[in-house]
């Protein structure tokens, strides 16, 4: 501990004098790492570092205008800096002309790195310092929330992660009213990001953020039917490929297409992982009707990549297990991960369904038994697990 204290003192002294962006980034990172050791004892240094972090987060210095030269061509960086110095924002009468003279904007990565490290440090404070961070939590939430729509995807991602951590920290301090106020803002915002953001990595962060809130706060995270439906729509729309990031057109490059396919699988799995968390947060009675609307979508992934427009056709295929279609699907390597996902997602839902699981026994027992002969090992493992969970939570129904 003395070594950690000495290191913190050194970092604070250096931070007061540091003008180099890379040095400030390193110091923010160092302080965030130290907080895992020092914990609540870090409270004494918060006044010295948090305000500086707020300045880095709210700074707009990362956006640099690029000015045109006399021929309308973007000027070199040095000339652009000179033009920028010539502008008097308060007294200029030719603001429109100045705006017309801007060719575009560039981004300084060093400022972005500093902003990202500052947000990550606040997240670490919230997770490791307990009550000591509470006096700074509201302002931290407000400032970081302003970054959730930042043009740079990494800033959006860390902002989402930090905001979720802030609410969980508030919950651990028993501030239920503060939690209620925060989630009524953040959950709809995360849902909007899931639907509208075109970057898969950001959507993944939003899904994980929603999952963390459901897991930690449970029923407190869903105080209204509107919020439940909002989270549910995120899950079903991702599972059906209806969100913006799933509409990116193929580039024709095999490597890039393969990477995009992996991302697509990741967000589908992220949505599937949220389904049992939603059930645990809602309770078995309330979860059952939501599950009844979702499982046909999951079952489609056991048969083929095509999404059926006619739900009755899909149900017929899934429940009767047409041998030809199933064998064809099993030979298609692209469907292996989908099958594993489907068995696993369904298996995880039986626990939150509780005593309602028995009502679905006749539907899912043949599904899981068929999975035991799947040629993909992960799919077989998930089917074995799913069959065990199904029998466990179906109770007497499984012995009929």
mmCIF file of C-alpha atoms in Angstrom:
data_model
loop_
_atom_site.group_PDB
_atom_site.id
_atom_site.type_symbol
_atom_site.label_atom_id
_atom_site.label_comp_id
_atom_site.label_asym_id
_atom_site.label_seq_id
_atom_site.Cartn_x
_atom_site.Cartn_y
_atom_site.Cartn_z
ATOM 1 C CA UNK A 1 0.000 0.000 0.000
ATOM 2 C CA UNK A 2 2.792 2.558 0.716
ATOM 3 C CA UNK A 3 4.129 1.973 -2.786
ATOM 4 C CA UNK A 4 0.657 2.607 -4.254
ATOM 5 C CA UNK A 5 0.343 5.812 -2.217
ATOM 6 C CA UNK A 6 3.739 7.058 -3.379
ATOM 7 C CA UNK A 7 2.880 6.247 -6.974
ATOM 8 C CA UNK A 8 -0.414 8.127 -6.690
ATOM 9 C CA UNK A 9 1.364 11.179 -5.263
ATOM 10 C CA UNK A 10 3.859 11.077 -8.121
ATOM 11 C CA UNK A 11 1.057 10.763 -10.687
ATOM 12 C CA UNK A 12 -0.868 13.702 -9.221
ATOM 13 C CA UNK A 13 2.176 15.946 -9.169
ATOM 14 C CA UNK A 14 2.975 15.082 -12.763
ATOM 15 C CA UNK A 15 -0.643 15.573 -13.845
ATOM 16 C CA UNK A 16 -0.646 19.162 -12.550
ATOM 17 C CA UNK A 17 2.274 20.027 -14.833
ATOM 18 C CA UNK A 18 1.583 17.738 -17.789
ATOM 19 C CA UNK A 19 0.840 19.498 -21.067
ATOM 20 C CA UNK A 20 1.660 16.612 -23.344
ATOM 21 C CA UNK A 21 -1.490 14.677 -24.319
ATOM 22 C CA UNK A 22 0.208 11.301 -24.296
ATOM 23 C CA UNK A 23 1.517 11.910 -20.793
ATOM 24 C CA UNK A 24 -1.964 12.835 -19.547
ATOM 25 C CA UNK A 25 -3.396 9.692 -21.154
ATOM 26 C CA UNK A 26 -0.780 7.578 -19.411
ATOM 27 C CA UNK A 27 -1.463 9.269 -16.076
ATOM 28 C CA UNK A 28 -5.233 8.782 -16.337
ATOM 29 C CA UNK A 29 -4.591 5.123 -17.082
ATOM 30 C CA UNK A 30 -2.167 4.799 -14.168
ATOM 31 C CA UNK A 31 -4.594 6.395 -11.715
ATOM 32 C CA UNK A 32 -7.382 4.122 -12.920
ATOM 33 C CA UNK A 33 -5.166 1.072 -12.324
ATOM 34 C CA UNK A 34 -4.172 2.272 -8.857
ATOM 35 C CA UNK A 35 -7.785 2.643 -7.817
ATOM 36 C CA UNK A 36 -8.161 -1.150 -7.981
ATOM 37 C CA UNK A 37 -5.581 -1.340 -5.177
ATOM 38 C CA UNK A 38 -6.311 1.788 -3.150
ATOM 39 C CA UNK A 39 -10.124 1.601 -3.438
ATOM 40 C CA UNK A 40 -12.066 4.057 -1.244
ATOM 41 C CA UNK A 41 -8.879 5.555 0.152
ATOM 42 C CA UNK A 42 -8.562 7.357 -3.170
ATOM 43 C CA UNK A 43 -11.301 9.771 -2.055
ATOM 44 C CA UNK A 44 -8.748 12.352 -0.901
ATOM 45 C CA UNK A 45 -7.357 12.784 -4.419
ATOM 46 C CA UNK A 46 -10.701 12.994 -6.248
ATOM 47 C CA UNK A 47 -10.883 16.812 -6.071
ATOM 48 C CA UNK A 48 -7.490 17.002 -7.780
ATOM 49 C CA UNK A 49 -8.152 14.604 -10.648
ATOM 50 C CA UNK A 50 -11.855 14.416 -11.417
ATOM 51 C CA UNK A 51 -12.279 18.028 -12.506
ATOM 52 C CA UNK A 52 -9.280 17.604 -14.804
ATOM 53 C CA UNK A 53 -10.905 14.512 -16.261
ATOM 54 C CA UNK A 54 -14.136 16.433 -16.825
ATOM 55 C CA UNK A 55 -12.170 19.040 -18.779
ATOM 56 C CA UNK A 56 -10.689 16.327 -21.003
ATOM 57 C CA UNK A 57 -14.077 14.716 -21.563
ATOM 58 C CA UNK A 58 -15.874 17.934 -22.496
ATOM 59 C CA UNK A 59 -13.030 19.342 -24.578
ATOM 60 C CA UNK A 60 -13.678 19.821 -28.289
ATOM 61 C CA UNK A 61 -10.017 20.290 -29.144
ATOM 62 C CA UNK A 62 -9.964 16.981 -31.018
ATOM 63 C CA UNK A 63 -11.970 18.582 -33.851
ATOM 64 C CA UNK A 64 -9.755 20.809 -36.012
ATOM 65 C CA UNK A 65 -11.202 22.833 -38.948
ATOM 66 C CA UNK A 66 -9.414 22.657 -42.311
ATOM 67 C CA UNK A 67 -9.571 25.867 -44.332
ATOM 68 C CA UNK A 68 -9.586 26.310 -48.104
ATOM 69 C CA UNK A 69 -6.894 28.253 -49.930
ATOM 70 C CA UNK A 70 -7.642 30.903 -52.540
ATOM 71 C CA UNK A 71 -8.390 28.248 -55.160
ATOM 72 C CA UNK A 72 -10.909 26.456 -52.921
ATOM 73 C CA UNK A 73 -8.469 23.634 -52.179
ATOM 74 C CA UNK A 74 -7.916 22.539 -48.552
ATOM 75 C CA UNK A 75 -4.919 24.424 -47.200
ATOM 76 C CA UNK A 76 -1.914 22.740 -45.563
ATOM 77 C CA UNK A 77 -2.175 22.308 -41.816
ATOM 78 C CA UNK A 78 0.207 25.202 -41.076
ATOM 79 C CA UNK A 79 -1.817 27.651 -43.162
ATOM 80 C CA UNK A 80 -5.033 26.348 -41.655
ATOM 81 C CA UNK A 81 -3.688 27.115 -38.182
ATOM 82 C CA UNK A 82 -2.865 30.664 -39.295
ATOM 83 C CA UNK A 83 -6.364 31.147 -40.689
ATOM 84 C CA UNK A 84 -7.850 29.814 -37.486
ATOM 85 C CA UNK A 85 -5.867 32.300 -35.418
ATOM 86 C CA UNK A 86 -7.183 35.173 -37.550
ATOM 87 C CA UNK A 87 -10.821 34.509 -36.695
ATOM 88 C CA UNK A 88 -12.310 36.635 -33.952
ATOM 89 C CA UNK A 89 -15.476 34.766 -33.003
ATOM 90 C CA UNK A 90 -16.904 37.492 -30.788
ATOM 91 C CA UNK A 91 -16.349 40.487 -33.077
ATOM 92 C CA UNK A 92 -16.302 39.031 -36.584
ATOM 93 C CA UNK A 93 -18.987 40.338 -38.908
ATOM 94 C CA UNK A 94 -18.143 37.799 -41.613
ATOM 95 C CA UNK A 95 -18.930 34.587 -39.794
ATOM 96 C CA UNK A 96 -20.743 33.111 -42.776
ATOM 97 C CA UNK A 97 -17.736 33.802 -44.988
ATOM 98 C CA UNK A 98 -15.489 32.111 -42.466
ATOM 99 C CA UNK A 99 -17.749 29.071 -42.400
ATOM 100 C CA UNK A 100 -17.776 28.982 -46.190
ATOM 101 C CA UNK A 101 -13.978 28.961 -46.094
ATOM 102 C CA UNK A 102 -13.899 25.705 -44.091
ATOM 103 C CA UNK A 103 -13.123 22.707 -46.284
ATOM 104 C CA UNK A 104 -13.868 20.189 -43.553
ATOM 105 C CA UNK A 105 -12.734 18.956 -40.179
ATOM 106 C CA UNK A 106 -9.981 16.626 -39.060
ATOM 107 C CA UNK A 107 -9.671 14.756 -35.787
ATOM 108 C CA UNK A 108 -6.669 14.792 -33.492
ATOM 109 C CA UNK A 109 -6.280 11.234 -32.224
ATOM 110 C CA UNK A 110 -4.294 12.277 -29.169
ATOM 111 C CA UNK A 111 -7.205 14.321 -27.850
ATOM 112 C CA UNK A 112 -9.538 11.398 -28.499
ATOM 113 C CA UNK A 113 -7.225 9.063 -26.601
ATOM 114 C CA UNK A 114 -7.171 11.467 -23.663
ATOM 115 C CA UNK A 115 -10.972 11.695 -23.667
ATOM 116 C CA UNK A 116 -11.299 7.903 -23.798
ATOM 117 C CA UNK A 117 -8.854 7.336 -20.934
ATOM 118 C CA UNK A 118 -10.632 9.944 -18.794
ATOM 119 C CA UNK A 119 -13.993 8.206 -19.281
ATOM 120 C CA UNK A 120 -12.465 4.796 -18.548
ATOM 121 C CA UNK A 121 -10.896 6.180 -15.367
ATOM 122 C CA UNK A 122 -14.265 7.458 -14.113
ATOM 123 C CA UNK A 123 -15.709 4.014 -14.827
ATOM 124 C CA UNK A 124 -12.995 2.431 -12.679
ATOM 125 C CA UNK A 125 -13.702 4.938 -9.901
ATOM 126 C CA UNK A 126 -17.380 3.976 -9.930
ATOM 127 C CA UNK A 127 -16.613 0.254 -9.808
ATOM 128 C CA UNK A 128 -13.916 0.274 -7.119
ATOM 129 C CA UNK A 129 -14.339 3.208 -4.743
ATOM 130 C CA UNK A 130 -17.871 2.673 -3.449
ATOM 131 C CA UNK A 131 -19.370 5.525 -1.451
ATOM 132 C CA UNK A 132 -16.320 7.736 -1.995
ATOM 133 C CA UNK A 133 -17.311 8.330 -5.625
ATOM 134 C CA UNK A 134 -20.993 9.073 -4.974
ATOM 135 C CA UNK A 135 -20.542 12.876 -4.568
ATOM 136 C CA UNK A 136 -19.047 12.957 -8.091
ATOM 137 C CA UNK A 137 -21.318 10.405 -9.707
ATOM 138 C CA UNK A 138 -24.138 12.677 -10.865
ATOM 139 C CA UNK A 139 -21.816 15.119 -12.590
ATOM 140 C CA UNK A 140 -19.811 12.245 -14.059
ATOM 141 C CA UNK A 141 -23.019 10.762 -15.451
ATOM 142 C CA UNK A 142 -24.077 14.086 -16.961
ATOM 143 C CA UNK A 143 -20.713 14.769 -18.594
ATOM 144 C CA UNK A 144 -20.190 11.263 -19.959
ATOM 145 C CA UNK A 145 -23.763 11.139 -21.265
ATOM 146 C CA UNK A 146 -22.901 14.104 -23.480
ATOM 147 C CA UNK A 147 -20.376 11.854 -25.233
ATOM 148 C CA UNK A 148 -22.756 8.997 -26.012
ATOM 149 C CA UNK A 149 -23.438 10.394 -29.501
ATOM 150 C CA UNK A 150 -19.816 11.321 -30.214
ATOM 151 C CA UNK A 151 -18.803 10.850 -33.894
ATOM 152 C CA UNK A 152 -15.939 8.538 -32.897
ATOM 153 C CA UNK A 153 -17.122 5.000 -32.184
ATOM 154 C CA UNK A 154 -14.571 4.256 -29.443
ATOM 155 C CA UNK A 155 -15.821 7.248 -27.455
ATOM 156 C CA UNK A 156 -19.417 6.058 -27.820
ATOM 157 C CA UNK A 157 -18.428 2.569 -26.652
ATOM 158 C CA UNK A 158 -16.582 3.650 -23.493
ATOM 159 C CA UNK A 159 -19.348 6.147 -22.689
ATOM 160 C CA UNK A 160 -21.930 3.360 -22.774
ATOM 161 C CA UNK A 161 -19.746 1.152 -20.561
ATOM 162 C CA UNK A 162 -19.159 3.946 -18.059
ATOM 163 C CA UNK A 163 -22.814 5.006 -17.832
ATOM 164 C CA UNK A 164 -23.894 1.439 -17.076
ATOM 165 C CA UNK A 165 -21.235 1.218 -14.352
ATOM 166 C CA UNK A 166 -22.404 4.515 -12.835
ATOM 167 C CA UNK A 167 -25.947 3.202 -12.440
ATOM 168 C CA UNK A 168 -24.769 -0.095 -10.950
ATOM 169 C CA UNK A 169 -22.602 1.859 -8.478
ATOM 170 C CA UNK A 170 -25.615 3.961 -7.531
ATOM 171 C CA UNK A 171 -27.653 0.805 -6.980
ATOM 172 C CA UNK A 172 -24.985 -0.699 -4.711
ATOM 173 C CA UNK A 173 -25.224 2.427 -2.556
ATOM 174 C CA UNK A 174 -28.982 1.862 -2.192
ATOM 175 C CA UNK A 175 -29.946 5.069 -3.999
ATOM 176 C CA UNK A 176 -33.006 3.526 -5.637
ATOM 177 C CA UNK A 177 -34.567 6.845 -6.601
ATOM 178 C CA UNK A 178 -31.372 7.886 -8.347
ATOM 179 C CA UNK A 179 -31.287 4.539 -10.153
ATOM 180 C CA UNK A 180 -34.899 4.946 -11.250
ATOM 181 C CA UNK A 181 -34.231 8.419 -12.630
ATOM 182 C CA UNK A 182 -31.118 7.277 -14.486
ATOM 183 C CA UNK A 183 -32.517 4.140 -16.116
ATOM 184 C CA UNK A 184 -35.565 5.916 -17.481
ATOM 185 C CA UNK A 185 -33.079 7.952 -19.538
ATOM 186 C CA UNK A 186 -30.347 5.417 -20.268
ATOM 187 C CA UNK A 187 -32.347 2.309 -21.210
ATOM 188 C CA UNK A 188 -34.322 4.043 -24.002
ATOM 189 C CA UNK A 189 -31.079 5.655 -25.186
ATOM 190 C CA UNK A 190 -29.292 2.307 -25.343
ATOM 191 C CA UNK A 191 -32.275 0.902 -27.212
ATOM 192 C CA UNK A 192 -32.029 3.716 -29.733
ATOM 193 C CA UNK A 193 -28.324 2.975 -30.201
ATOM 194 C CA UNK A 194 -29.055 -0.722 -30.775
ATOM 195 C CA UNK A 195 -31.566 0.153 -33.479
ATOM 196 C CA UNK A 196 -29.846 3.100 -35.159
ATOM 197 C CA UNK A 197 -26.065 2.947 -34.721
ATOM 198 C CA UNK A 198 -24.285 1.593 -37.792
ATOM 199 C CA UNK A 199 -21.184 0.394 -35.936
ATOM 200 C CA UNK A 200 -21.502 -3.196 -34.749
ATOM 201 C CA UNK A 201 -18.995 -2.692 -31.923
ATOM 202 C CA UNK A 202 -21.096 0.145 -30.502
ATOM 203 C CA UNK A 203 -24.275 -1.931 -30.734
ATOM 204 C CA UNK A 204 -22.465 -4.748 -28.920
ATOM 205 C CA UNK A 205 -21.549 -2.338 -26.118
ATOM 206 C CA UNK A 206 -25.160 -1.157 -25.894
ATOM 207 C CA UNK A 207 -26.431 -4.756 -25.666
ATOM 208 C CA UNK A 208 -23.829 -5.560 -23.016
ATOM 209 C CA UNK A 209 -24.773 -2.404 -21.118
ATOM 210 C CA UNK A 210 -28.436 -3.392 -21.136
ATOM 211 C CA UNK A 211 -27.459 -6.908 -20.058
ATOM 212 C CA UNK A 212 -25.385 -5.582 -17.151
ATOM 213 C CA UNK A 213 -28.287 -3.442 -15.941
ATOM 214 C CA UNK A 214 -30.701 -6.389 -16.139
ATOM 215 C CA UNK A 215 -28.255 -8.694 -14.365
ATOM 216 C CA UNK A 216 -27.320 -6.334 -11.532
ATOM 217 C CA UNK A 217 -30.560 -4.435 -10.958
ATOM 218 C CA UNK A 218 -33.007 -7.230 -11.881
ATOM 219 C CA UNK A 219 -36.636 -6.106 -11.453
ATOM 220 C CA UNK A 220 -35.564 -2.578 -10.516
ATOM 221 C CA UNK A 221 -34.224 -2.160 -14.061
ATOM 222 C CA UNK A 222 -37.722 -2.622 -15.529
ATOM 223 C CA UNK A 223 -40.124 -0.500 -13.487
ATOM 224 C CA UNK A 224 -42.587 0.013 -16.350
ATOM 225 C CA UNK A 225 -44.132 -2.032 -19.137
ATOM 226 C CA UNK A 226 -42.738 0.493 -21.625
ATOM 227 C CA UNK A 227 -39.159 -0.245 -20.572
ATOM 228 C CA UNK A 228 -39.764 -3.997 -20.721
ATOM 229 C CA UNK A 229 -41.151 -3.695 -24.227
ATOM 230 C CA UNK A 230 -38.265 -1.447 -25.202
ATOM 231 C CA UNK A 231 -35.670 -3.997 -24.120
ATOM 232 C CA UNK A 232 -37.678 -6.812 -25.680
ATOM 233 C CA UNK A 233 -37.805 -5.018 -29.039
ATOM 234 C CA UNK A 234 -34.006 -4.686 -28.972
ATOM 235 C CA UNK A 235 -33.688 -8.456 -28.545
ATOM 236 C CA UNK A 236 -36.202 -9.474 -31.212
ATOM 237 C CA UNK A 237 -35.113 -6.892 -33.773
ATOM 238 C CA UNK A 238 -31.472 -8.007 -33.520
ATOM 239 C CA UNK A 239 -32.467 -11.665 -33.741
ATOM 240 C CA UNK A 240 -34.422 -10.881 -36.909
ATOM 241 C CA UNK A 241 -31.691 -8.736 -38.454
ATOM 242 C CA UNK A 242 -33.698 -5.518 -38.388
ATOM 243 C CA UNK A 243 -31.244 -3.073 -36.794
ATOM 244 C CA UNK A 244 -29.176 -0.576 -38.777
ATOM 245 C CA UNK A 245 -25.756 -2.209 -38.327
ATOM 246 C CA UNK A 246 -27.084 -5.421 -39.879
ATOM 247 C CA UNK A 247 -27.886 -3.707 -43.173
ATOM 248 C CA UNK A 248 -24.303 -2.955 -44.212
ATOM 249 C CA UNK A 249 -23.762 -4.047 -47.802
ATOM 250 C CA UNK A 250 -21.122 -6.631 -48.667
ATOM 251 C CA UNK A 251 -17.815 -5.167 -49.837
ATOM 252 C CA UNK A 252 -16.930 -8.165 -51.978
ATOM 253 C CA UNK A 253 -13.714 -8.701 -50.001
ATOM 254 C CA UNK A 254 -13.761 -12.207 -48.530
ATOM 255 C CA UNK A 255 -11.736 -11.263 -45.428
ATOM 256 C CA UNK A 256 -13.901 -8.239 -44.662
ATOM 257 C CA UNK A 257 -17.091 -10.182 -45.291
ATOM 258 C CA UNK A 258 -15.885 -12.924 -42.930
ATOM 259 C CA UNK A 259 -15.162 -10.331 -40.260
ATOM 260 C CA UNK A 260 -18.599 -8.766 -40.732
ATOM 261 C CA UNK A 261 -20.169 -12.203 -40.438
ATOM 262 C CA UNK A 262 -18.398 -12.715 -37.110
ATOM 263 C CA UNK A 263 -19.675 -9.351 -35.901
ATOM 264 C CA UNK A 264 -23.203 -10.251 -36.985
ATOM 265 C CA UNK A 265 -22.993 -13.486 -35.034
ATOM 266 C CA UNK A 266 -21.669 -11.597 -32.010
ATOM 267 C CA UNK A 267 -24.578 -9.165 -31.822
ATOM 268 C CA UNK A 268 -27.110 -11.961 -32.345
ATOM 269 C CA UNK A 269 -25.472 -13.851 -29.475
ATOM 270 C CA UNK A 270 -25.497 -10.644 -27.432
ATOM 271 C CA UNK A 271 -29.242 -10.300 -27.956
ATOM 272 C CA UNK A 272 -29.754 -13.990 -27.164
ATOM 273 C CA UNK A 273 -27.798 -13.617 -23.923
ATOM 274 C CA UNK A 274 -30.114 -10.800 -22.898
ATOM 275 C CA UNK A 275 -33.254 -12.952 -23.187
ATOM 276 C CA UNK A 276 -32.716 -15.027 -19.987
ATOM 277 C CA UNK A 277 -31.529 -11.886 -18.176
ATOM 278 C CA UNK A 278 -34.792 -10.223 -19.173
ATOM 279 C CA UNK A 279 -36.655 -13.231 -17.823
ATOM 280 C CA UNK A 280 -34.796 -13.190 -14.514
ATOM 281 C CA UNK A 281 -35.523 -9.471 -14.133
ATOM 282 C CA UNK A 282 -39.223 -9.835 -14.932
ATOM 283 C CA UNK A 283 -40.122 -13.042 -13.112
ATOM 284 C CA UNK A 284 -41.541 -16.242 -14.596
ATOM 285 C CA UNK A 285 -45.168 -15.142 -14.860
ATOM 286 C CA UNK A 286 -44.386 -11.973 -16.777
ATOM 287 C CA UNK A 287 -41.625 -13.563 -18.851
ATOM 288 C CA UNK A 288 -43.698 -16.387 -20.315
ATOM 289 C CA UNK A 289 -45.643 -14.318 -22.912
ATOM 290 C CA UNK A 290 -42.414 -12.641 -24.050
ATOM 291 C CA UNK A 291 -40.712 -16.032 -24.401
ATOM 292 C CA UNK A 292 -43.643 -17.384 -26.404
ATOM 293 C CA UNK A 293 -43.147 -14.564 -28.902
ATOM 294 C CA UNK A 294 -39.382 -15.074 -29.097
ATOM 295 C CA UNK A 295 -38.657 -18.782 -29.282
ATOM 296 C CA UNK A 296 -40.006 -19.258 -32.846
ATOM 297 C CA UNK A 297 -37.393 -16.728 -33.990
ATOM 298 C CA UNK A 298 -34.653 -18.707 -32.251
ATOM 299 C CA UNK A 299 -35.919 -22.022 -33.629
ATOM 300 C CA UNK A 300 -35.589 -20.716 -37.167
ATOM 301 C CA UNK A 301 -31.822 -20.719 -36.730
ATOM 302 C CA UNK A 302 -31.848 -24.505 -36.283
ATOM 303 C CA UNK A 303 -33.169 -25.100 -39.765
ATOM 304 C CA UNK A 304 -31.881 -22.639 -42.336
ATOM 305 C CA UNK A 305 -30.469 -19.215 -42.824
ATOM 306 C CA UNK A 306 -33.573 -17.980 -44.576
ATOM 307 C CA UNK A 307 -36.098 -16.139 -42.399
ATOM 308 C CA UNK A 308 -39.602 -17.332 -43.067
ATOM 309 C CA UNK A 309 -42.192 -14.653 -43.738
ATOM 310 C CA UNK A 310 -44.952 -17.067 -42.757
ATOM 311 C CA UNK A 311 -44.611 -17.912 -39.064
ATOM 312 C CA UNK A 312 -46.803 -21.013 -39.435
ATOM 313 C CA UNK A 313 -44.446 -22.405 -42.080
ATOM 314 C CA UNK A 314 -41.508 -21.800 -39.748
ATOM 315 C CA UNK A 315 -43.257 -23.492 -36.830
ATOM 316 C CA UNK A 316 -44.163 -26.488 -38.983
ATOM 317 C CA UNK A 317 -40.560 -26.890 -40.136
ATOM 318 C CA UNK A 318 -39.177 -26.537 -36.623
ATOM 319 C CA UNK A 319 -41.623 -28.815 -34.877
ATOM 320 C CA UNK A 320 -41.848 -31.616 -37.451
ATOM 321 C CA UNK A 321 -38.127 -31.596 -38.239
ATOM 322 C CA UNK A 322 -38.268 -32.370 -41.869
ATOM 323 C CA UNK A 323 -35.296 -34.732 -42.249
ATOM 324 C CA UNK A 324 -34.133 -33.395 -45.568
ATOM 325 C CA UNK A 325 -33.991 -29.763 -44.426
ATOM 326 C CA UNK A 326 -32.319 -30.617 -41.152
ATOM 327 C CA UNK A 327 -29.587 -32.692 -42.814
ATOM 328 C CA UNK A 328 -29.032 -29.956 -45.363
ATOM 329 C CA UNK A 329 -28.664 -27.396 -42.582
ATOM 330 C CA UNK A 330 -26.252 -29.579 -40.650
ATOM 331 C CA UNK A 331 -23.942 -29.839 -43.672
ATOM 332 C CA UNK A 332 -23.761 -26.091 -44.007
ATOM 333 C CA UNK A 333 -20.812 -24.855 -41.956
ATOM 334 C CA UNK A 334 -22.224 -21.332 -41.853
ATOM 335 C CA UNK A 335 -25.052 -22.591 -39.672
ATOM 336 C CA UNK A 336 -22.960 -24.375 -37.058
ATOM 337 C CA UNK A 337 -22.611 -21.385 -34.768
ATOM 338 C CA UNK A 338 -26.273 -20.510 -35.283
ATOM 339 C CA UNK A 339 -27.355 -23.955 -34.155
ATOM 340 C CA UNK A 340 -25.088 -23.830 -31.115
ATOM 341 C CA UNK A 341 -26.455 -20.395 -30.291
ATOM 342 C CA UNK A 342 -30.077 -21.547 -30.618
ATOM 343 C CA UNK A 343 -29.667 -24.549 -28.310
ATOM 344 C CA UNK A 344 -27.759 -22.450 -25.777
ATOM 345 C CA UNK A 345 -30.162 -19.501 -25.821
ATOM 346 C CA UNK A 346 -33.185 -21.740 -25.326
ATOM 347 C CA UNK A 347 -31.430 -23.679 -22.553
ATOM 348 C CA UNK A 348 -30.692 -20.520 -20.579
ATOM 349 C CA UNK A 349 -34.358 -19.478 -20.697
ATOM 350 C CA UNK A 350 -35.721 -22.501 -18.815
ATOM 351 C CA UNK A 351 -34.472 -21.302 -15.410
ATOM 352 C CA UNK A 352 -36.185 -17.878 -15.593
ATOM 353 C CA UNK A 353 -39.333 -19.621 -16.914
ATOM 354 C CA UNK A 354 -39.368 -21.683 -13.732
ATOM 355 C CA UNK A 355 -42.498 -23.786 -13.297
ATOM 356 C CA UNK A 356 -43.812 -22.538 -16.655
ATOM 357 C CA UNK A 357 -41.153 -24.623 -18.420
ATOM 358 C CA UNK A 358 -43.360 -27.704 -18.270
ATOM 359 C CA UNK A 359 -45.842 -26.076 -20.641
ATOM 360 C CA UNK A 360 -43.133 -26.131 -23.327
ATOM 361 C CA UNK A 361 -41.772 -29.621 -22.619
ATOM 362 C CA UNK A 362 -43.416 -31.336 -25.588
ATOM 363 C CA UNK A 363 -42.164 -28.590 -27.890
ATOM 364 C CA UNK A 364 -38.519 -28.533 -26.828
ATOM 365 C CA UNK A 365 -37.837 -32.130 -25.839
ATOM 366 C CA UNK A 366 -37.612 -33.325 -29.482
ATOM 367 C CA UNK A 367 -35.601 -30.218 -30.334
ATOM 368 C CA UNK A 368 -32.957 -30.965 -27.705
ATOM 369 C CA UNK A 369 -32.898 -34.691 -28.450
ATOM 370 C CA UNK A 370 -32.308 -33.937 -32.130
ATOM 371 C CA UNK A 371 -29.424 -31.703 -31.070
ATOM 372 C CA UNK A 372 -27.667 -34.626 -29.372
ATOM 373 C CA UNK A 373 -26.771 -35.984 -32.812
ATOM 374 C CA UNK A 374 -25.611 -32.655 -34.228
ATOM 375 C CA UNK A 375 -22.248 -32.963 -35.999
ATOM 376 C CA UNK A 376 -21.008 -29.704 -34.430
ATOM 377 C CA UNK A 377 -19.584 -30.352 -30.963
ATOM 378 C CA UNK A 378 -20.619 -27.014 -29.426
ATOM 379 C CA UNK A 379 -24.184 -27.507 -30.641
ATOM 380 C CA UNK A 380 -24.238 -30.999 -29.077
ATOM 381 C CA UNK A 381 -22.921 -29.665 -25.769
ATOM 382 C CA UNK A 382 -25.551 -26.943 -25.659
ATOM 383 C CA UNK A 383 -28.284 -29.427 -26.558
ATOM 384 C CA UNK A 384 -27.188 -31.734 -23.713
ATOM 385 C CA UNK A 385 -27.234 -28.807 -21.322
ATOM 386 C CA UNK A 386 -30.602 -27.676 -22.666
ATOM 387 C CA UNK A 387 -32.146 -31.127 -22.242
ATOM 388 C CA UNK A 388 -30.953 -31.233 -18.644
ATOM 389 C CA UNK A 389 -32.369 -27.788 -17.884
ATOM 390 C CA UNK A 390 -35.640 -28.677 -19.601
ATOM 391 C CA UNK A 391 -36.094 -31.830 -17.516
ATOM 392 C CA UNK A 392 -35.046 -30.054 -14.319
ATOM 393 C CA UNK A 393 -37.499 -27.163 -14.609
ATOM 394 C CA UNK A 394 -40.340 -29.146 -16.190
ATOM 395 C CA UNK A 395 -40.673 -31.231 -13.029
ATOM 396 C CA UNK A 396 -43.290 -33.971 -13.159
ATOM 397 C CA UNK A 397 -44.143 -33.102 -16.773
ATOM 398 C CA UNK A 398 -40.845 -34.658 -17.896
ATOM 399 C CA UNK A 399 -41.847 -38.050 -16.484
ATOM 400 C CA UNK A 400 -45.216 -38.303 -18.185
#
